[in-house]
PDB file of C-alpha atoms and ligand atoms in Angstrom:
ATOM      1  CA  MET A   1      -0.058  27.351  49.519  1.00 95.00           C
ATOM      2  CA  ALA A   2       1.964  25.990  52.102  1.00 97.00           C
ATOM      3  CA  LYS A   3       0.786  26.565  55.993  1.00 97.00           C
ATOM      4  CA  ILE A   4       3.087  27.380  58.594  1.00 96.00           C
ATOM      5  CA  VAL A   5       1.635  26.131  61.866  1.00 97.00           C
ATOM      6  CA  THR A   6       3.391  27.607  65.083  1.00 97.00           C
ATOM      7  CA  GLU A   7       3.117  28.310  68.696  1.00 97.00           C
ATOM      8  CA  SER A   8       5.301  31.500  68.063  1.00 97.00           C
ATOM      9  CA  ILE A   9       2.310  33.930  68.152  1.00 96.00           C
ATOM     10  CA  GLY A  10       4.211  37.204  67.929  1.00 93.00           C
ATOM     11  CA  GLU A  11       2.124  40.230  67.167  1.00 93.00           C
ATOM     12  CA  PHE A  12      -0.448  38.429  65.176  1.00 94.00           C
ATOM     13  CA  TYR A  13      -1.486  40.496  62.843  1.00 95.00           C
ATOM     14  CA  GLN A  14      -3.186  37.599  60.737  1.00 97.00           C
ATOM     15  CA  HIS A  15      -6.749  38.472  61.315  1.00 97.00           C
ATOM     16  CA  TYR A  16      -6.256  42.105  59.888  1.00 98.00           C
ATOM     17  CA  PRO A  17      -7.486  44.239  58.126  1.00 98.00           C
ATOM     18  CA  LYS A  18      -9.377  46.236  60.866  1.00 98.00           C
ATOM     19  CA  VAL A  19     -11.102  49.438  60.366  1.00 98.00           C
ATOM     20  CA  ALA A  20      -8.871  51.925  62.134  1.00 98.00           C
ATOM     21  CA  ALA A  21     -10.837  54.477  64.002  1.00 98.00           C
ATOM     22  CA  ILE A  22     -10.123  57.454  66.192  1.00 99.00           C
ATOM     23  CA  VAL A  23     -10.533  57.348  69.764  1.00 99.00           C
ATOM     24  CA  THR A  24     -11.396  61.068  71.541  1.00 98.00           C
ATOM     25  CA  ALA A  25     -11.393  62.000  74.901  1.00 98.00           C
ATOM     26  CA  ARG A  26     -11.819  64.728  77.541  1.00 98.00           C
ATOM     27  CA  ALA A  27     -11.050  65.136  80.985  1.00 97.00           C
ATOM     28  CA  GLY A  28     -11.484  68.938  82.513  1.00 95.00           C
ATOM     29  CA  GLU A  29     -10.074  71.185  79.510  1.00 93.00           C
ATOM     30  CA  LYS A  30      -7.853  68.789  78.284  1.00 97.00           C
ATOM     31  CA  ILE A  31      -8.911  66.940  75.010  1.00 98.00           C
ATOM     32  CA  ASN A  32      -7.153  64.132  73.084  1.00 98.00           C
ATOM     33  CA  ALA A  33      -7.285  61.533  70.066  1.00 98.00           C
ATOM     34  CA  MET A  34      -5.713  58.240  69.126  1.00 98.00           C
ATOM     35  CA  ALA A  35      -5.947  55.466  66.839  1.00 99.00           C
ATOM     36  CA  ALA A  36      -7.610  52.520  67.564  1.00 99.00           C
ATOM     37  CA  ALA A  37      -7.598  49.263  65.410  1.00 98.00           C
ATOM     38  CA  TRP A  38      -9.185  46.965  68.358  1.00 98.00           C
ATOM     39  CA  HIS A  39     -12.883  48.071  68.508  1.00 98.00           C
ATOM     40  CA  SER A  40     -16.050  46.301  68.151  1.00 98.00           C
ATOM     41  CA  SER A  41     -19.958  46.851  68.733  1.00 98.00           C
ATOM     42  CA  ILE A  42     -21.134  44.381  71.559  1.00 98.00           C
ATOM     43  CA  SER A  43     -24.685  44.736  72.042  1.00 98.00           C
ATOM     44  CA  LEU A  44     -27.875  46.026  70.230  1.00 98.00           C
ATOM     45  CA  LYS A  45     -29.979  46.614  73.088  1.00 98.00           C
ATOM     46  CA  PRO A  46     -28.612  48.189  74.844  1.00 98.00           C
ATOM     47  CA  PRO A  47     -26.099  49.748  72.238  1.00 98.00           C
ATOM     48  CA  LEU A  48     -22.717  48.929  73.604  1.00 98.00           C
ATOM     49  CA  TYR A  49     -19.486  49.356  71.906  1.00 99.00           C
ATOM     50  CA  GLY A  50     -15.984  48.007  73.267  1.00 98.00           C
ATOM     51  CA  VAL A  51     -12.364  49.409  72.477  1.00 99.00           C
ATOM     52  CA  SER A  52      -9.197  47.572  73.865  1.00 98.00           C
ATOM     53  CA  ILE A  53      -6.764  50.484  75.084  1.00 99.00           C
ATOM     54  CA  SER A  54      -3.461  49.726  76.577  1.00 98.00           C
ATOM     55  CA  PRO A  55      -3.496  51.560  80.110  1.00 98.00           C
ATOM     56  CA  LYS A  56      -0.105  53.329  79.172  1.00 98.00           C
ATOM     57  CA  ARG A  57      -2.331  55.670  76.312  1.00 98.00           C
ATOM     58  CA  PHE A  58      -2.750  58.996  77.653  1.00 98.00           C
ATOM     59  CA  THR A  59      -6.506  58.537  76.175  1.00 98.00           C
ATOM     60  CA  TYR A  60      -6.973  55.733  78.684  1.00 98.00           C
ATOM     61  CA  LYS A  61      -6.115  58.089  81.434  1.00 98.00           C
ATOM     62  CA  LEU A  62      -8.657  60.646  80.328  1.00 98.00           C
ATOM     63  CA  ILE A  63     -11.413  57.790  79.794  1.00 98.00           C
ATOM     64  CA  VAL A  64     -11.027  56.988  83.380  1.00 98.00           C
ATOM     65  CA  GLU A  65     -11.353  60.260  84.857  1.00 98.00           C
ATOM     66  CA  SER A  66     -14.342  61.295  82.699  1.00 98.00           C
ATOM     67  CA  GLN A  67     -16.075  58.170  82.223  1.00 98.00           C
ATOM     68  CA  GLU A  68     -16.529  58.856  78.651  1.00 98.00           C
ATOM     69  CA  PHE A  69     -15.280  58.890  74.970  1.00 98.00           C
ATOM     70  CA  GLY A  70     -15.843  58.721  71.276  1.00 98.00           C
ATOM     71  CA  VAL A  71     -15.037  56.498  68.460  1.00 99.00           C
ATOM     72  CA  ASN A  72     -14.796  58.200  65.014  1.00 99.00           C
ATOM     73  CA  PHE A  73     -14.551  56.701  61.486  1.00 98.00           C
ATOM     74  CA  VAL A  74     -13.148  59.021  59.192  1.00 98.00           C
ATOM     75  CA  PRO A  75     -12.661  58.507  55.241  1.00 98.00           C
ATOM     76  CA  PHE A  76      -9.567  57.263  53.809  1.00 98.00           C
ATOM     77  CA  GLU A  77      -8.363  60.368  52.603  1.00 98.00           C
ATOM     78  CA  PHE A  78      -7.920  61.323  56.348  1.00 98.00           C
ATOM     79  CA  ALA A  79      -5.496  57.961  56.997  1.00 98.00           C
ATOM     80  CA  GLU A  80      -2.894  60.522  57.709  1.00 98.00           C
ATOM     81  CA  VAL A  81      -4.740  61.838  60.719  1.00 98.00           C
ATOM     82  CA  VAL A  82      -5.236  58.039  61.909  1.00 98.00           C
ATOM     83  CA  ALA A  83      -1.473  57.910  61.733  1.00 98.00           C
ATOM     84  CA  ALA A  84      -0.710  61.273  63.377  1.00 98.00           C
ATOM     85  CA  VAL A  85      -2.730  60.484  66.391  1.00 98.00           C
ATOM     86  CA  GLY A  86      -1.421  57.152  66.426  1.00 98.00           C
ATOM     87  CA  GLY A  87       1.939  58.184  66.496  1.00 98.00           C
ATOM     88  CA  SER A  88       2.380  60.647  68.973  1.00 98.00           C
ATOM     89  CA  LYS A  89       1.618  60.990  72.830  1.00 98.00           C
ATOM     90  CA  GLY A  90      -1.289  63.405  74.342  1.00 98.00           C
ATOM     91  CA  GLU A  91       0.957  63.829  77.271  1.00 97.00           C
ATOM     92  CA  GLU A  92       3.517  65.744  75.002  1.00 97.00           C
ATOM     93  CA  VAL A  93       1.472  67.425  72.504  1.00 97.00           C
ATOM     94  CA  ASP A  94      -2.085  68.902  71.693  1.00 98.00           C
ATOM     95  CA  LYS A  95      -2.850  66.839  68.594  1.00 98.00           C
ATOM     96  CA  PHE A  96      -6.160  68.863  67.887  1.00 98.00           C
ATOM     97  CA  LYS A  97      -4.088  71.745  67.469  1.00 98.00           C
ATOM     98  CA  LYS A  98      -0.566  69.979  66.113  1.00 98.00           C
ATOM     99  CA  PHE A  99      -2.856  68.335  63.432  1.00 98.00           C
ATOM    100  CA  ALA A 100      -5.208  70.819  62.653  1.00 98.00           C
ATOM    101  CA  ILE A 101      -8.304  68.546  63.503  1.00 98.00           C
ATOM    102  CA  ALA A 102     -11.268  69.894  63.456  1.00 98.00           C
ATOM    103  CA  GLN A 103     -14.359  69.013  66.291  1.00 98.00           C
ATOM    104  CA  ASP A 104     -17.793  69.017  66.370  1.00 97.00           C
ATOM    105  CA  LYS A 105     -19.956  69.601  69.431  1.00 96.00           C
ATOM    106  CA  PRO A 106     -21.083  66.598  71.023  1.00 98.00           C
ATOM    107  CA  ILE A 107     -24.842  66.117  72.685  1.00 98.00           C
ATOM    108  CA  ARG A 108     -24.418  63.793  75.292  1.00 98.00           C
ATOM    109  CA  ILE A 109     -21.083  63.710  76.522  1.00 98.00           C
ATOM    110  CA  ARG A 110     -18.027  66.324  76.739  1.00 98.00           C
ATOM    111  CA  VAL A 111     -15.391  64.308  74.683  1.00 98.00           C
ATOM    112  CA  PRO A 112     -14.960  65.909  71.007  1.00 98.00           C
ATOM    113  CA  ILE A 113     -16.272  64.285  67.756  1.00 98.00           C
ATOM    114  CA  LEU A 114     -14.118  65.051  64.634  1.00 98.00           C
ATOM    115  CA  THR A 115     -15.772  67.045  61.863  1.00 98.00           C
ATOM    116  CA  ALA A 116     -13.824  64.748  59.467  1.00 98.00           C
ATOM    117  CA  ALA A 117     -15.328  61.783  60.707  1.00 98.00           C
ATOM    118  CA  TYR A 118     -18.353  60.246  58.335  1.00 98.00           C
ATOM    119  CA  ALA A 119     -19.657  58.546  61.364  1.00 98.00           C
ATOM    120  CA  ALA A 120     -18.975  58.675  65.223  1.00 98.00           C
ATOM    121  CA  TYR A 121     -20.514  57.394  68.533  1.00 98.00           C
ATOM    122  CA  GLU A 122     -20.594  59.087  72.118  1.00 98.00           C
ATOM    123  CA  CYS A 123     -20.330  56.702  74.478  1.00 98.00           C
ATOM    124  CA  LYS A 124     -20.745  56.429  78.352  1.00 98.00           C
ATOM    125  CA  VAL A 125     -18.455  53.895  80.181  1.00 98.00           C
ATOM    126  CA  VAL A 126     -20.382  51.326  81.754  1.00 98.00           C
ATOM    127  CA  ASP A 127     -17.788  48.761  82.392  1.00 98.00           C
ATOM    128  CA  ASP A 128     -14.042  48.187  82.013  1.00 98.00           C
ATOM    129  CA  LYS A 129     -11.879  44.874  82.312  1.00 98.00           C
ATOM    130  CA  THR A 130      -8.039  44.184  81.759  1.00 98.00           C
ATOM    131  CA  TYR A 131      -7.180  41.508  79.498  1.00 98.00           C
ATOM    132  CA  GLY A 132      -3.240  41.079  79.365  1.00 98.00           C
ATOM    133  CA  ASP A 133      -1.851  44.196  78.391  1.00 98.00           C
ATOM    134  CA  HIS A 134      -4.810  45.919  77.224  1.00 98.00           C
ATOM    135  CA  VAL A 135      -8.037  46.723  78.863  1.00 98.00           C
ATOM    136  CA  TRP A 136     -11.591  46.295  77.233  1.00 99.00           C
ATOM    137  CA  VAL A 137     -13.382  49.500  77.702  1.00 99.00           C
ATOM    138  CA  VAL A 138     -17.142  48.836  77.356  1.00 99.00           C
ATOM    139  CA  GLY A 139     -19.571  52.287  76.627  1.00 98.00           C
ATOM    140  CA  GLU A 140     -22.859  52.771  76.069  1.00 98.00           C
ATOM    141  CA  ILE A 141     -23.521  54.782  72.795  1.00 98.00           C
ATOM    142  CA  VAL A 142     -25.744  57.647  73.888  1.00 98.00           C
ATOM    143  CA  ALA A 143     -25.548  59.466  70.443  1.00 98.00           C
ATOM    144  CA  VAL A 144     -24.504  58.687  66.830  1.00 98.00           C
ATOM    145  CA  HIS A 145     -23.267  61.280  64.507  1.00 98.00           C
ATOM    146  CA  PHE A 146     -23.307  60.553  60.808  1.00 98.00           C
ATOM    147  CA  GLN A 147     -23.642  62.064  57.525  1.00 98.00           C
ATOM    148  CA  LYS A 148     -26.583  61.025  55.995  1.00 97.00           C
ATOM    149  CA  GLU A 149     -24.858  60.944  52.411  1.00 97.00           C
ATOM    150  CA  ALA A 150     -22.215  58.577  53.542  1.00 98.00           C
ATOM    151  CA  PHE A 151     -25.250  55.863  54.158  1.00 98.00           C
ATOM    152  CA  THR A 152     -27.378  53.686  51.636  1.00 96.00           C
ATOM    153  CA  PRO A 153     -31.234  53.417  52.653  1.00 96.00           C
ATOM    154  CA  LYS A 154     -30.187  50.373  54.365  1.00 95.00           C
ATOM    155  CA  GLN A 155     -27.923  51.977  56.735  1.00 95.00           C
ATOM    156  CA  THR A 156     -24.540  50.418  55.216  1.00 97.00           C
ATOM    157  CA  VAL A 157     -21.826  52.620  54.072  1.00 97.00           C
ATOM    158  CA  ASP A 158     -22.187  53.868  50.658  1.00 97.00           C
ATOM    159  CA  LEU A 159     -18.745  53.111  49.088  1.00 97.00           C
ATOM    160  CA  GLU A 160     -19.469  55.695  46.179  1.00 96.00           C
ATOM    161  CA  GLN A 161     -19.271  58.431  48.674  1.00 96.00           C
ATOM    162  CA  ILE A 162     -17.128  57.095  51.331  1.00 96.00           C
ATOM    163  CA  LYS A 163     -13.783  54.911  51.794  1.00 97.00           C
ATOM    164  CA  PRO A 164     -13.391  53.260  55.362  1.00 98.00           C
ATOM    165  CA  VAL A 165      -9.638  53.325  56.741  1.00 98.00           C
ATOM    166  CA  LEU A 166      -8.472  49.918  56.775  1.00 98.00           C
ATOM    167  CA  TYR A 167      -5.698  48.995  58.667  1.00 98.00           C
ATOM    168  CA  LEU A 168      -3.463  45.817  57.475  1.00 97.00           C
ATOM    169  CA  GLY A 169      -0.924  46.210  60.412  1.00 96.00           C
ATOM    170  CA  ALA A 170       2.818  47.308  60.096  1.00 95.00           C
ATOM    171  CA  GLU A 171       1.473  50.964  59.164  1.00 98.00           C
ATOM    172  CA  LEU A 172       0.051  49.751  56.361  1.00 98.00           C
ATOM    173  CA  TYR A 173      -3.315  51.283  55.104  1.00 98.00           C
ATOM    174  CA  SER A 174      -5.579  50.328  52.624  1.00 98.00           C
ATOM    175  CA  THR A 175      -9.384  50.515  51.440  1.00 98.00           C
ATOM    176  CA  VAL A 176     -12.558  48.812  49.807  1.00 95.00           C
ATOM    177  CA  ASP A 177     -13.789  49.488  46.373  1.00 91.00           C
ATOM    178  CA  LYS A 178     -17.270  49.727  45.490  1.00 92.00           C
ATOM    179  CA  SER A 179     -16.643  47.154  42.609  1.00 94.00           C
ATOM    180  CA  ARG A 180     -15.600  44.156  45.136  1.00 92.00           C
ATOM    181  CA  VAL A 181     -18.954  43.907  46.741  1.00 95.00           C
ATOM    182  CA  ARG A 182     -21.543  41.294  46.683  1.00 96.00           C
ATOM    183  CA  LEU A 183     -24.994  40.670  48.099  1.00 96.00           C
ATOM    184  CA  LEU A 184     -25.032  37.190  49.180  1.00 97.00           C
ATOM    185  CA  GLU A 185     -28.712  36.857  51.005  1.00 97.00           C
ATOM    186  CA  ARG A 186     -27.954  34.506  54.041  1.00 97.00           C
ATOM    187  CA  GLU A 187     -31.414  32.926  53.692  1.00 96.00           C
ATOM    188  CA  ILE A 188     -31.018  32.015  50.531  1.00 97.00           C
ATOM    189  CA  TYR A 189     -26.929  30.737  50.889  1.00 97.00           C
ATOM    190  CA  GLY A 190     -28.388  29.027  54.221  1.00 97.00           C
ATOM    191  CA  LYS A 191     -30.525  26.626  52.238  1.00 96.00           C
ATOM    192  CA  GLY A 192     -27.306  25.489  50.393  1.00 86.00           C
TER     193      GLY A 192
HETATM  194  C1  FMN B 201      -3.466  52.166  63.420  1.00 68.62           C
HETATM  195  C2  FMN B 201      -3.321  52.449  64.785  1.00 68.62           C
HETATM  196  C3  FMN B 201      -4.197  51.181  65.256  1.00 68.62           C
HETATM  197  C4  FMN B 201      -4.009  51.622  67.092  1.00 68.62           C
HETATM  198  N1  FMN B 201      -4.715  50.872  67.875  1.00 68.62           N
HETATM  199  C5  FMN B 201      -4.539  50.762  69.060  1.00 68.62           C
HETATM  200  C6  FMN B 201      -5.638  49.869  69.681  1.00 68.62           C
HETATM  201  O1  FMN B 201      -6.608  49.412  69.747  1.00 68.62           O
HETATM  202  N2  FMN B 201      -5.561  50.047  71.155  1.00 68.62           N
HETATM  203  C7  FMN B 201      -4.414  50.621  71.668  1.00 68.62           C
HETATM  204  O2  FMN B 201      -4.198  50.898  72.970  1.00 68.62           O
HETATM  205  N3  FMN B 201      -3.486  51.276  70.702  1.00 68.62           N
HETATM  206  C8  FMN B 201      -3.917  51.482  69.396  1.00 68.62           C
HETATM  207  N4  FMN B 201      -2.733  52.255  68.902  1.00 68.62           N
HETATM  208  C9  FMN B 201      -1.555  52.611  69.387  1.00 68.62           C
HETATM  209  C10 FMN B 201      -2.125  54.238  69.854  1.00 68.62           C
HETATM  210  O3  FMN B 201      -2.794  54.923  68.814  1.00 68.62           O
HETATM  211  C11 FMN B 201      -0.912  55.375  70.208  1.00 68.62           C
HETATM  212  O4  FMN B 201      -0.135  54.610  71.199  1.00 68.62           O
HETATM  213  C12 FMN B 201      -1.192  56.504  70.649  1.00 68.62           C
HETATM  214  O5  FMN B 201       0.238  57.323  70.380  1.00 68.62           O
HETATM  215  C13 FMN B 201      -1.337  57.021  72.129  1.00 68.62           C
HETATM  216  O6  FMN B 201      -1.686  57.882  72.007  1.00 68.62           O
HETATM  217  P1  FMN B 201      -2.008  58.861  73.592  1.00 68.62           P
HETATM  218  O7  FMN B 201      -1.058  58.216  74.130  1.00 68.62           O
HETATM  219  O8  FMN B 201      -2.283  60.265  73.060  1.00 68.62           O
HETATM  220  O9  FMN B 201      -3.470  58.175  73.934  1.00 68.62           O
HETATM  221  C14 FMN B 201      -2.776  52.140  67.155  1.00 68.62           C
HETATM  222  C15 FMN B 201      -2.004  52.958  66.771  1.00 68.62           C
HETATM  223  C16 FMN B 201      -2.280  52.887  65.428  1.00 68.62           C
HETATM  224  C17 FMN B 201      -1.472  53.528  64.144  1.00 68.62           C
END
């Protein structure tokens, strides 16, 4: 396939797919959820997780106020919920009510955790820095929720139980298939 090399960067979806998560927040009695594809683990010790959030988001305002957030990973059956919370504004609508999103109780923060999540992190903000039009919000993971059956003994997602939500960009979603998994041990492959 011929390659295009260009300085017209555009929205650069070329590095997708990304796992689409749902970031939750609360300030006072106001709770909210938004879709997030720009997120990453940063450190194991201490356990740090980052999310890149536009300061325009209502979720961002709640996080600034409370200094807490949740990162929720839902199975592919809930991809419509990802699109719903990513396509509506917490300033205008109570997304939890409108989309009938069930909540679990957090243990270390006050932010709602989604019952549908096969895994979720409770995070306390330790840092934030603006990069261009987004803010990289870094949280220390203070509690983890996960469905035991959703993970293998090696702590990897069990694709027989759970299909993660992959976002391709341009409102397209997909998932992964267990039959495509390959075990490639780095010690063996690293020897060449
Ligand atoms: C799949 C998907 C991924 C998204 N990823 C991000 C993201 O990483 N960061 C961000 O700021 N907005 C992201 N958005 C946009 C927000 O979810 C969207 O603007 C949402 O309406 C914000 O809600 P709020 O204003 O109630 O916080 C994404 C949207 C979708 C549909």
